[in-house]
Amino acid sequence: MADSAGAPRPSSSVKLVLLGEAAVGKSSLVLRFVNNDFQENKEPTIGAAFLTQKCNLPQRTIKFEIWDTAGQERFASLAPMYYRNAQAALVVYDLTKPTSLVKAKHWVAELQRQASPGIVIALVGNKLDLTSDNAGTTGEGEPGGGDGDARKVSTEEAKIYAEEEGLLFFETSAKTGYNVTEVFTAIANAIPETSLKSARGPGAAGATSRTEEQRVNLNGPRDPNAKEGCAC
Amino acid sequence: MAPEPEAGSNSNEIAELLPPPLPPRRKHSGEGLHVAPGQSKATTAMSSVDISTMSFPDGSRGTFTTSAMRAVSTPASGFATPSRGASEDGLTDSMSVVSFAPTMRPAGDLASLVAGEIQKSRAWNMLRSQSATVQPFEAVEDTTSTDDLAGFEKEFDNIPDLTTEGVTDDQRLALWKSKMKHYMILSSAGKPIYSRHGDLSLVNSYMGVVQTIISFYEGSNDPLLGFTAGKTRFVIAIEGPLYFVAISRLGESDAQLRSQLDALYMQILSTLTLPTLKNIFVHRPSTDLRKPLEGTESLLSSLADSFSKGSPSALLGALECLRLRKSKRHAIHNAFLKVRSDKLLYGLIVAGGKLVSVIRPRKHSLHPSDLQLIFNMLFESGGVKAGGGENWIPLCLPAFNNRGYLYMYVSFFDGSPDSTSSEPIPERNPDTNPDEEIAIILISPDKESFYNLKEMRDKVAHQLDKTGSLAIIRTAVREGRPRINAVAPATQISHFLYKSRANVQFCMATLELTFDGPEPEKLVARRRLMSVYHQLHASMHTKHSHLKVLHCVGAEAASLAWITPVFEFYCVAGPNASRAVMTQGANKIIQWAKREEERLFIIGGGVF
């Protein structure tokens, strides 16, 4: 039990929930992360979808158990079921829709009030491909898109808010894939060791080699610097 | 008019006395038709059932109104319209004939019931033998200009919205008006809730008109049920604070349109539950219901489109099952029951919209209309399957209980054979034909039971894999629906629907041969077929019609319907298929269905 050196990288499960207004791209982010795929005009999620994906870090493997929730108002009352015991949350808004940031802030407040105390929250502004500064996009080849800049939420505004609340912050495009994996990797890195210890057993593949004595010192839990700069 | 000498029979005198021939033994001597010597044998069977043979030389469609009846049984068609009354106006009589048939038990042999066909001249028979191979609707090709379904291939195209450049409002309106089928839902306060075609800017004023008309009749306590404008039928259903309107140029009957509207209402209840819906409007009658229903537009639309395309399941109010050997199905039921979670209410395995296995509590059965909503969600609209992974969906099954939510666990089995490990693979093969997808559906009243049911799913997957059942399901799915030639060799029938009334399930022949092709043609061909079935179904189910058997011949196709307490049967053949040939084929199919009953249908399912 103590000699986990010979075993493959220890693996632990992390329960992650996606929250945010309808049609901001929660499912698309997950689809990009899990299947590296994108669907134009995806139909709305009904209820919630449960997906898993592994994220390999240098010293360990994180197995994300992702709850992709529907954003419609009528499902809001079910949200506690999904964020209860979650170690991470991805709160998503649409860069082209200011009201979606307002909704995101509500979710952040609710999580801070009701979810597990140590929960890692990432604020994600999606649909970067619709803005003029979609630098780093792969393909497309038409910076700025067809009809200019649809951005309605400035990076500054969201970043300042994220810093105040101690959230990870990313701007992503599920369509081009820009920054998507980075979000999940940053979350994986930010999960405190202590909360990994208590990861539930059944789902974890390497349950035999527990993670207790691992000295994984990445950039420290809840490090605000983890945002943006993730060098993956 | 001298009687034919060879038509000797005990009742020949009657025919002599009454020049307009007495239907069962009629003969048109003037037309040089010959009555078969043995024909009188069929007498009892013939007179025991009322049979309305209707031919529509002009290919006219629609409900069987009196004016349509005038086209019935023209001498040229040579078909008889047997009726009890042998009067001159026997045509109208045939509509109101009361059957003396012992119809409480299924008649054994359809052919004997309708064996009264008149023998044709040799020339006629030879001509027919050449043309018998004409497939249904084959002749339609040349008449597209006058065709009822002209433009149907564009029925489901989107109308460009306001932001689309280069499209004027008039063009958008013209497109909107060109649709053959509209569904509208609005609140009694006149707030638009849903329209299948056109965005709000386009339909808003029409919604206002609709609301005004309906409210006018509502106000006088004489609710408006429907009206006709030209070839367009409007049907209205009022459900509490909601108005539902179906507008159709596809020739469906009021009852059929009404059941479609009812399904849309069920979809809304499934999203909100009845108490919630009531509450919303009790407190604020002017509520915009679009917000609470947000995200379900695609479900309403896929439901609406399945009606417009023509859904045998919706028409018959029945479910289709995957054909499996009885022992195989039992093995699946048992594997399913063995690992049942105590949180489970209903468990289903479904392959491409066809039921494979059901397990349920002894006290409850599943209502087809509820399953229709589930199947629509999983297989017609993309919301669930596109996301991959497993799903946990709160939904209300209105026919089960319209007051509360159940929770539905859904997981699709991967298309590849080695996907049945204990872990669901979210990444499904994108090439998988949607008709071949296999889903497991576990329904529980407990909203916290996701992990419990997920565990059960893994066990079921393991069991099915171990026993080889999953492979059997896959093979059965790939085989598809039965080919008509395998069911009834050498028949001229092109397609059939068979509904087992006791099981509320149906089976049908494959659409692949005759009703296939590249996309627009396929869509239209299938709608044509379904239109014939809709007409047959409407005629058979007209109130007070008491029809048991109906044989129609049109310019495009011949069709036959037969209803007994046990089954409903509908089939379609080319326009030249004779009645004898059709009844023979129908008999074979019905015998086959009887023989295969336990393979075609789930009888009882796994009960716990």
Tab-separated table of N, CA and C in Angstrom, chain A residues 15 22 31 34-35 39 42-52 54 63 65 67 72-75 77-78 81-82 84 200, chain B residues 271 292-296 298-299 377 381-384 386-394 407 423 426-427 447-448 450-451 454:
chain	number	residue	atom	x	y	z
A	15	LYS	N	-15.093	14.690	-9.027
A	15	LYS	CA	-16.427	15.018	-9.496
A	15	LYS	C	-16.472	16.486	-9.881
A	22	ALA	N	-28.450	28.687	-20.083
A	22	ALA	CA	-28.697	27.859	-21.260
A	22	ALA	C	-27.955	28.424	-22.465
A	31	LEU	N	-17.985	18.175	-24.780
A	31	LEU	CA	-17.816	17.370	-25.988
A	31	LEU	C	-16.416	17.567	-26.565
A	34	VAL	N	-13.982	15.773	-24.033
A	34	VAL	CA	-14.091	14.316	-23.955
A	34	VAL	C	-13.874	13.660	-25.318
A	35	ASN	N	-14.483	14.205	-26.346
A	35	ASN	CA	-14.416	13.572	-27.674
A	35	ASN	C	-13.626	14.370	-28.694
A	39	GLN	N	-20.203	20.186	-32.379
A	39	GLN	CA	-21.421	20.122	-33.189
A	39	GLN	C	-22.046	21.500	-33.280
A	42	LYS	N	-26.036	22.465	-31.612
A	42	LYS	CA	-26.363	21.316	-30.770
A	42	LYS	C	-27.690	21.566	-30.056
A	43	GLU	N	-28.487	20.521	-29.965
A	43	GLU	CA	-29.761	20.685	-29.276
A	43	GLU	C	-29.543	20.767	-27.767
A	44	PRO	N	-30.434	21.438	-27.072
A	44	PRO	CA	-30.233	21.646	-25.634
A	44	PRO	C	-30.158	20.330	-24.871
A	45	THR	N	-29.312	20.325	-23.853
A	45	THR	CA	-29.253	19.173	-22.962
A	45	THR	C	-30.572	19.082	-22.193
A	46	ILE	N	-31.021	17.878	-21.962
A	46	ILE	CA	-32.219	17.698	-21.138
A	46	ILE	C	-31.763	17.054	-19.840
A	47	GLY	N	-32.124	17.644	-18.725
A	47	GLY	CA	-31.688	17.095	-17.447
A	47	GLY	C	-30.194	17.286	-17.274
A	48	ALA	N	-29.469	16.192	-17.260
A	48	ALA	CA	-28.026	16.293	-17.135
A	48	ALA	C	-27.386	15.088	-17.798
A	49	ALA	N	-26.160	15.300	-18.273
A	49	ALA	CA	-25.412	14.191	-18.866
A	49	ALA	C	-24.204	13.903	-18.001
A	50	PHE	N	-23.865	12.645	-17.887
A	50	PHE	CA	-22.735	12.224	-17.062
A	50	PHE	C	-21.675	11.633	-17.973
A	51	LEU	N	-20.485	12.215	-17.940
A	51	LEU	CA	-19.410	11.722	-18.785
A	51	LEU	C	-18.133	11.602	-17.968
A	52	THR	N	-17.234	10.786	-18.466
A	52	THR	CA	-15.954	10.672	-17.772
A	52	THR	C	-14.827	10.903	-18.759
A	54	LYS	N	-10.269	11.097	-18.603
A	54	LYS	CA	-9.047	11.131	-17.797
A	54	LYS	C	-8.194	12.326	-18.193
A	63	LYS	N	-9.282	11.310	-12.950
A	63	LYS	CA	-10.417	10.859	-13.756
A	63	LYS	C	-11.612	11.754	-13.443
A	65	GLU	N	-15.218	12.930	-13.391
A	65	GLU	CA	-16.607	12.484	-13.554
A	65	GLU	C	-17.432	13.744	-13.726
A	67	TRP	N	-20.474	16.165	-14.615
A	67	TRP	CA	-21.926	16.356	-14.701
A	67	TRP	C	-22.191	17.593	-15.542
A	72	GLN	N	-31.395	25.420	-18.485
A	72	GLN	CA	-32.704	26.055	-18.394
A	72	GLN	C	-33.136	26.226	-16.949
A	73	GLU	N	-33.869	27.304	-16.757
A	73	GLU	CA	-34.289	27.692	-15.426
A	73	GLU	C	-34.991	26.555	-14.674
A	74	ARG	N	-35.806	25.781	-15.397
A	74	ARG	CA	-36.610	24.785	-14.690
A	74	ARG	C	-35.768	23.664	-14.092
A	75	PHE	N	-34.530	23.531	-14.532
A	75	PHE	CA	-33.676	22.500	-13.963
A	75	PHE	C	-32.866	23.006	-12.774
A	77	SER	N	-33.519	23.796	-9.821
A	77	SER	CA	-33.754	23.211	-8.503
A	77	SER	C	-33.042	21.864	-8.341
A	78	LEU	N	-32.637	21.268	-9.467
A	78	LEU	CA	-31.940	19.981	-9.374
A	78	LEU	C	-30.436	20.153	-9.190
A	81	MET	N	-28.191	18.596	-6.403
A	81	MET	CA	-27.915	17.170	-6.526
A	81	MET	C	-26.585	16.932	-7.253
A	82	TYR	N	-26.277	17.816	-8.182
A	82	TYR	CA	-25.080	17.618	-8.986
A	82	TYR	C	-23.844	18.254	-8.349
A	84	ARG	N	-23.439	18.836	-5.117
A	84	ARG	CA	-23.146	18.276	-3.801
A	84	ARG	C	-21.965	17.310	-3.944
A	200	ARG	N	-13.992	9.093	-3.999
A	200	ARG	CA	-14.786	7.878	-3.870
A	200	ARG	C	-14.133	6.729	-4.609
B	271	THR	N	-42.853	17.963	-19.665
B	271	THR	CA	-41.835	18.921	-19.245
B	271	THR	C	-42.203	19.584	-17.921
B	292	PRO	N	-40.586	28.780	-19.363
B	292	PRO	CA	-40.530	27.472	-18.673
B	292	PRO	C	-40.313	26.294	-19.615
B	293	LEU	N	-40.710	26.438	-20.868
B	293	LEU	CA	-40.553	25.328	-21.810
B	293	LEU	C	-39.240	25.404	-22.580
B	294	GLU	N	-38.442	26.415	-22.247
B	294	GLU	CA	-37.209	26.655	-22.999
B	294	GLU	C	-36.416	25.356	-23.196
B	295	GLY	N	-35.953	25.162	-24.407
B	295	GLY	CA	-35.135	23.987	-24.683
B	295	GLY	C	-35.937	22.777	-25.120
B	296	THR	N	-37.267	22.853	-25.051
B	296	THR	CA	-38.039	21.683	-25.489
B	296	THR	C	-38.650	21.905	-26.871
B	298	SER	N	-37.257	21.707	-29.644
B	298	SER	CA	-36.800	20.667	-30.563
B	298	SER	C	-37.578	19.366	-30.342
B	299	LEU	N	-38.002	19.135	-29.111
B	299	LEU	CA	-38.803	17.926	-28.853
B	299	LEU	C	-40.176	18.050	-29.499
B	377	MET	N	-37.775	11.644	-27.646
B	377	MET	CA	-36.658	12.333	-27.012
B	377	MET	C	-35.330	11.660	-27.343
B	381	SER	N	-35.115	13.369	-31.610
B	381	SER	CA	-34.465	14.653	-31.391
B	381	SER	C	-33.060	14.381	-30.862
B	382	GLY	N	-32.143	15.272	-31.161
B	382	GLY	CA	-30.740	14.961	-30.908
B	382	GLY	C	-30.251	15.274	-29.513
B	383	GLY	N	-31.102	15.873	-28.690
B	383	GLY	CA	-30.651	16.406	-27.414
B	383	GLY	C	-29.949	15.419	-26.509
B	384	VAL	N	-30.422	14.185	-26.487
B	384	VAL	CA	-29.853	13.228	-25.550
B	384	VAL	C	-28.676	12.483	-26.151
B	386	ALA	N	-26.805	13.087	-28.726
B	386	ALA	CA	-25.675	13.823	-29.272
B	386	ALA	C	-24.631	14.099	-28.208
B	387	GLY	N	-25.062	14.245	-26.970
B	387	GLY	CA	-24.126	14.597	-25.925
B	387	GLY	C	-23.197	13.469	-25.542
B	388	GLY	N	-23.572	12.253	-25.868
B	388	GLY	CA	-22.776	11.123	-25.438
B	388	GLY	C	-22.926	10.923	-23.953
B	389	GLY	N	-22.259	9.895	-23.465
B	389	GLY	CA	-22.301	9.660	-22.037
B	389	GLY	C	-23.633	9.133	-21.578
B	390	GLU	N	-23.845	9.249	-20.291
B	390	GLU	CA	-25.083	8.766	-19.704
B	390	GLU	C	-25.933	9.977	-19.355
B	391	ASN	N	-27.225	9.767	-19.286
B	391	ASN	CA	-28.104	10.900	-19.035
B	391	ASN	C	-29.022	10.631	-17.860
B	392	TRP	N	-29.337	11.694	-17.191
B	392	TRP	CA	-30.229	11.624	-16.044
B	392	TRP	C	-31.272	12.703	-16.250
B	393	ILE	N	-32.469	12.276	-16.578
B	393	ILE	CA	-33.460	13.213	-17.098
B	393	ILE	C	-34.718	13.184	-16.244
B	394	PRO	N	-35.061	14.305	-15.637
B	394	PRO	CA	-36.350	14.349	-14.950
B	394	PRO	C	-37.453	14.492	-15.994
B	407	TYR	N	-37.541	9.941	-12.852
B	407	TYR	CA	-36.178	10.211	-13.285
B	407	TYR	C	-35.716	9.074	-14.175
B	423	GLU	N	-17.883	-0.348	-18.286
B	423	GLU	CA	-17.833	1.111	-18.384
B	423	GLU	C	-18.479	1.597	-19.673
B	426	PRO	N	-18.354	6.794	-23.763
B	426	PRO	CA	-19.096	7.957	-24.232
B	426	PRO	C	-18.917	8.198	-25.723
B	427	GLU	N	-17.752	7.837	-26.219
B	427	GLU	CA	-17.500	8.155	-27.612
B	427	GLU	C	-18.089	7.075	-28.496
B	447	LYS	N	-35.052	10.650	-7.257
B	447	LYS	CA	-34.133	11.482	-8.035
B	447	LYS	C	-32.678	11.288	-7.640
B	448	GLU	N	-32.460	10.625	-6.536
B	448	GLU	CA	-31.085	10.403	-6.086
B	448	GLU	C	-30.542	9.052	-6.542
B	450	PHE	N	-29.399	7.893	-9.339
B	450	PHE	CA	-28.578	7.772	-10.541
B	450	PHE	C	-27.498	6.703	-10.417
B	451	TYR	N	-26.696	6.768	-9.354
B	451	TYR	CA	-25.568	5.836	-9.239
B	451	TYR	C	-26.058	4.411	-9.074
B	454	LYS	N	-27.079	3.379	-12.499
B	454	LYS	CA	-25.874	3.249	-13.321
B	454	LYS	C	-25.226	1.892	-13.055
